[in-house]
Coordinates of C-alpha atoms in Angstrom, one line a residue:
N258 CA 7.9 104.7 -102.8
Y259 CA 6.1 104.7 -106.1
P260 CA 7.7 107.9 -107.5
E261 CA 11.2 106.6 -106.8
A262 CA 10.3 103.2 -108.4
H263 CA 8.9 105.0 -111.5
K264 CA 12.0 107.1 -111.8
N265 CA 14.2 104.0 -111.7
L266 CA 12.0 101.9 -113.9
Y267 CA 11.9 104.5 -116.6
S268 CA 15.7 105.0 -116.4
A269 CA 16.1 101.3 -116.8
L270 CA 13.6 101.2 -119.7
N271 CA 15.5 104.0 -121.5
L272 CA 18.8 102.2 -121.1
F273 CA 17.5 98.8 -122.2
E274 CA 15.9 100.4 -125.3
E275 CA 19.2 102.2 -126.0
L276 CA 21.0 98.8 -125.8
E277 CA 18.2 97.2 -127.8
D278 CA 17.7 94.7 -125.1
W279 CA 14.0 94.2 -125.9
E280 CA 13.4 91.4 -123.4
K281 CA 14.6 93.6 -120.5
S282 CA 12.6 96.6 -121.9
A283 CA 9.5 94.4 -122.0
E284 CA 10.2 93.4 -118.4
C285 CA 10.4 97.1 -117.5
H286 CA 7.1 97.8 -119.1
T287 CA 5.6 94.9 -117.1
W288 CA 7.0 96.3 -113.8
I289 CA 5.8 99.8 -114.7
G290 CA 2.3 98.4 -115.2
F291 CA 2.5 96.6 -111.9
N292 CA 3.6 99.8 -110.2
F293 CA 0.7 101.8 -111.7
Y294 CA -1.8 98.9 -111.0
W295 CA -1.1 99.0 -107.3
Q296 CA -1.6 102.8 -107.3
E297 CA -5.0 102.1 -109.0
N298 CA -3.9 104.1 -112.0
Y299 CA -5.5 101.7 -114.4
E300 CA -5.1 103.7 -117.5
Q301 CA -1.3 104.0 -117.1
A302 CA -1.1 100.4 -116.0
F303 CA -3.1 99.3 -119.1
N304 CA -0.8 101.2 -121.4
A305 CA 2.3 99.8 -119.8
Y306 CA 1.0 96.2 -119.9
S307 CA -0.1 96.7 -123.5
N308 CA 3.4 98.0 -124.4
A309 CA 4.9 95.0 -122.7
L310 CA 2.8 92.6 -124.7
K311 CA 3.7 94.3 -128.0
V312 CA 7.4 93.9 -127.2
Y313 CA 7.0 90.3 -126.0
N314 CA 5.1 89.5 -129.3
Q315 CA 7.8 91.2 -131.4
I316 CA 10.6 89.2 -129.9
G317 CA 8.7 85.9 -129.8
A318 CA 8.5 85.7 -126.0
T319 CA 4.8 85.2 -126.0
K320 CA 5.0 82.5 -123.3
S321 CA 7.3 84.3 -120.9
F322 CA 6.6 85.0 -117.3
G323 CA 6.2 88.7 -118.1
A324 CA 3.7 88.0 -120.9
A325 CA 1.6 85.8 -118.7
H326 CA 1.7 88.4 -115.9
S327 CA 0.7 91.2 -118.4
Y328 CA -2.3 89.2 -119.6
I329 CA -3.5 88.4 -116.1
Y330 CA -3.2 92.0 -114.9
L331 CA -4.9 93.4 -118.1
A332 CA -7.7 91.0 -117.2
N333 CA -7.8 92.5 -113.7
I334 CA -8.0 96.0 -115.2
Y335 CA -10.9 95.0 -117.5
R336 CA -12.6 93.4 -114.5
V337 CA -12.4 96.7 -112.6
Q338 CA -13.9 98.4 -115.6
K339 CA -16.7 95.8 -115.6
K340 CA -15.7 94.6 -119.1
Y341 CA -16.1 91.0 -118.1
S342 CA -15.8 89.3 -121.5
E343 CA -12.5 91.0 -122.2
A344 CA -11.3 90.2 -118.7
A345 CA -12.2 86.5 -119.2
H346 CA -10.4 86.4 -122.5
F347 CA -7.2 88.0 -121.3
N348 CA -7.2 86.0 -118.1
S349 CA -7.7 82.7 -120.0
T350 CA -4.6 83.5 -122.1
G351 CA -2.6 84.3 -119.0
L352 CA -3.9 81.1 -117.2
K353 CA -3.0 78.9 -120.2
I354 CA 0.6 80.3 -120.4
S355 CA 1.0 80.1 -116.6
S356 CA -0.2 76.5 -116.5
E357 CA 1.8 75.3 -119.4
K358 CA 5.0 76.9 -118.1
N359 CA 4.3 75.8 -114.5
Y360 CA 4.4 79.4 -113.1
K361 CA 2.6 78.5 -109.9
Q362 CA 2.3 82.1 -108.6
L363 CA 0.8 83.4 -111.8
T364 CA -1.4 80.3 -112.2
A365 CA -2.8 81.1 -108.7
N366 CA -3.3 84.8 -109.6
A367 CA -5.1 83.8 -112.8
Y368 CA -7.5 81.4 -111.0
S369 CA -8.1 84.1 -108.4
C370 CA -8.8 86.7 -111.1
M371 CA -11.3 84.3 -112.7
G372 CA -13.0 83.9 -109.4
D373 CA -13.2 87.7 -109.1
I374 CA -14.6 88.1 -112.6
L375 CA -17.3 85.6 -111.9
Y376 CA -18.1 87.0 -108.5
D377 CA -18.2 90.6 -109.7
Q378 CA -20.6 89.5 -112.6
I379 CA -23.0 88.1 -110.0
L380 CA -23.3 91.6 -108.6
S381 CA -24.2 93.1 -112.0
S382 CA -27.8 93.5 -113.1
Q383 CA -27.6 90.6 -115.6
F384 CA -27.4 88.0 -112.8
L385 CA -29.7 89.5 -110.2
N386 CA -32.9 88.1 -111.7
S387 CA -31.7 84.5 -112.1
S388 CA -31.0 82.6 -108.9
S389 CA -29.9 79.4 -110.8
R390 CA -27.5 81.3 -112.9
Q391 CA -26.2 83.1 -109.8
S392 CA -25.7 79.8 -108.0
S393 CA -23.9 78.3 -111.0
S394 CA -21.6 81.2 -111.3
L395 CA -20.9 81.2 -107.5
K396 CA -20.0 77.5 -107.7
E397 CA -17.7 78.2 -110.6
A398 CA -16.1 81.2 -108.7
L399 CA -15.7 78.9 -105.7
N400 CA -13.9 76.3 -107.9
N401 CA -11.5 79.0 -109.2
Y402 CA -10.8 80.3 -105.7
I403 CA -10.0 76.7 -104.5
E404 CA -7.6 76.2 -107.5
A405 CA -6.0 79.5 -106.6
L406 CA -5.6 78.4 -103.0
N407 CA -4.0 75.1 -104.1
N408 CA -1.5 76.9 -106.4
F409 CA -0.7 79.5 -103.7
R410 CA -0.1 76.6 -101.3
E411 CA 2.3 75.0 -103.8
A412 CA 4.0 78.4 -104.3
Q413 CA 4.2 78.8 -100.6
D414 CA 2.5 82.2 -100.8
V415 CA 0.9 82.6 -97.4
G416 CA -0.7 85.9 -98.3
G417 CA -2.2 84.5 -101.4
M418 CA -3.5 81.5 -99.4
A419 CA -5.1 83.9 -96.9
D420 CA -6.8 85.9 -99.7
S421 CA -8.0 82.6 -101.2
Y422 CA -9.5 81.4 -97.9
Q423 CA -11.3 84.7 -97.5
H424 CA -12.7 84.5 -101.1
V425 CA -13.8 80.9 -100.5
S426 CA -15.5 81.9 -97.3
E427 CA -17.3 84.9 -99.0
V428 CA -18.6 82.6 -101.7
N429 CA -19.7 79.9 -99.3
M430 CA -21.6 82.5 -97.2
R431 CA -23.4 83.7 -100.4
L432 CA -24.2 80.1 -101.4

């Protein structure tokens, strides 16, 4: 029930801002972004995640779970927009934070996102003419999907494992 979720998230955001609880308000921005992301409203998701990162930076929580989540999902938005260098940059930041802080679920998401970035690039015109470059990127995507699988396994996320197995299969078929 996305409309009900939005209503409650914005109510929470307003109250946390009124209380000047900036960490909780940043978390609300993160959840608002997540809610918009799953509705494929990428513009609103981008704004919410960007707002979350601004607050996390202002309060010095740059290595928090929410900050890592925001970087990874901003990377996913850039990937959908075919802005691969921006996607890779944001994802790398999210992966670094997630790995350092041992956020297994987010680490898995970041590896999966990187696999998606590489795989999507293969389909773009810049890779179509070079089979060696395509093969190299496919192998790198495969390695990222395997890392995602391992992290999803450690996080005991069966759905994430299933997605990873599917991605690994798709890349192997293409190879």
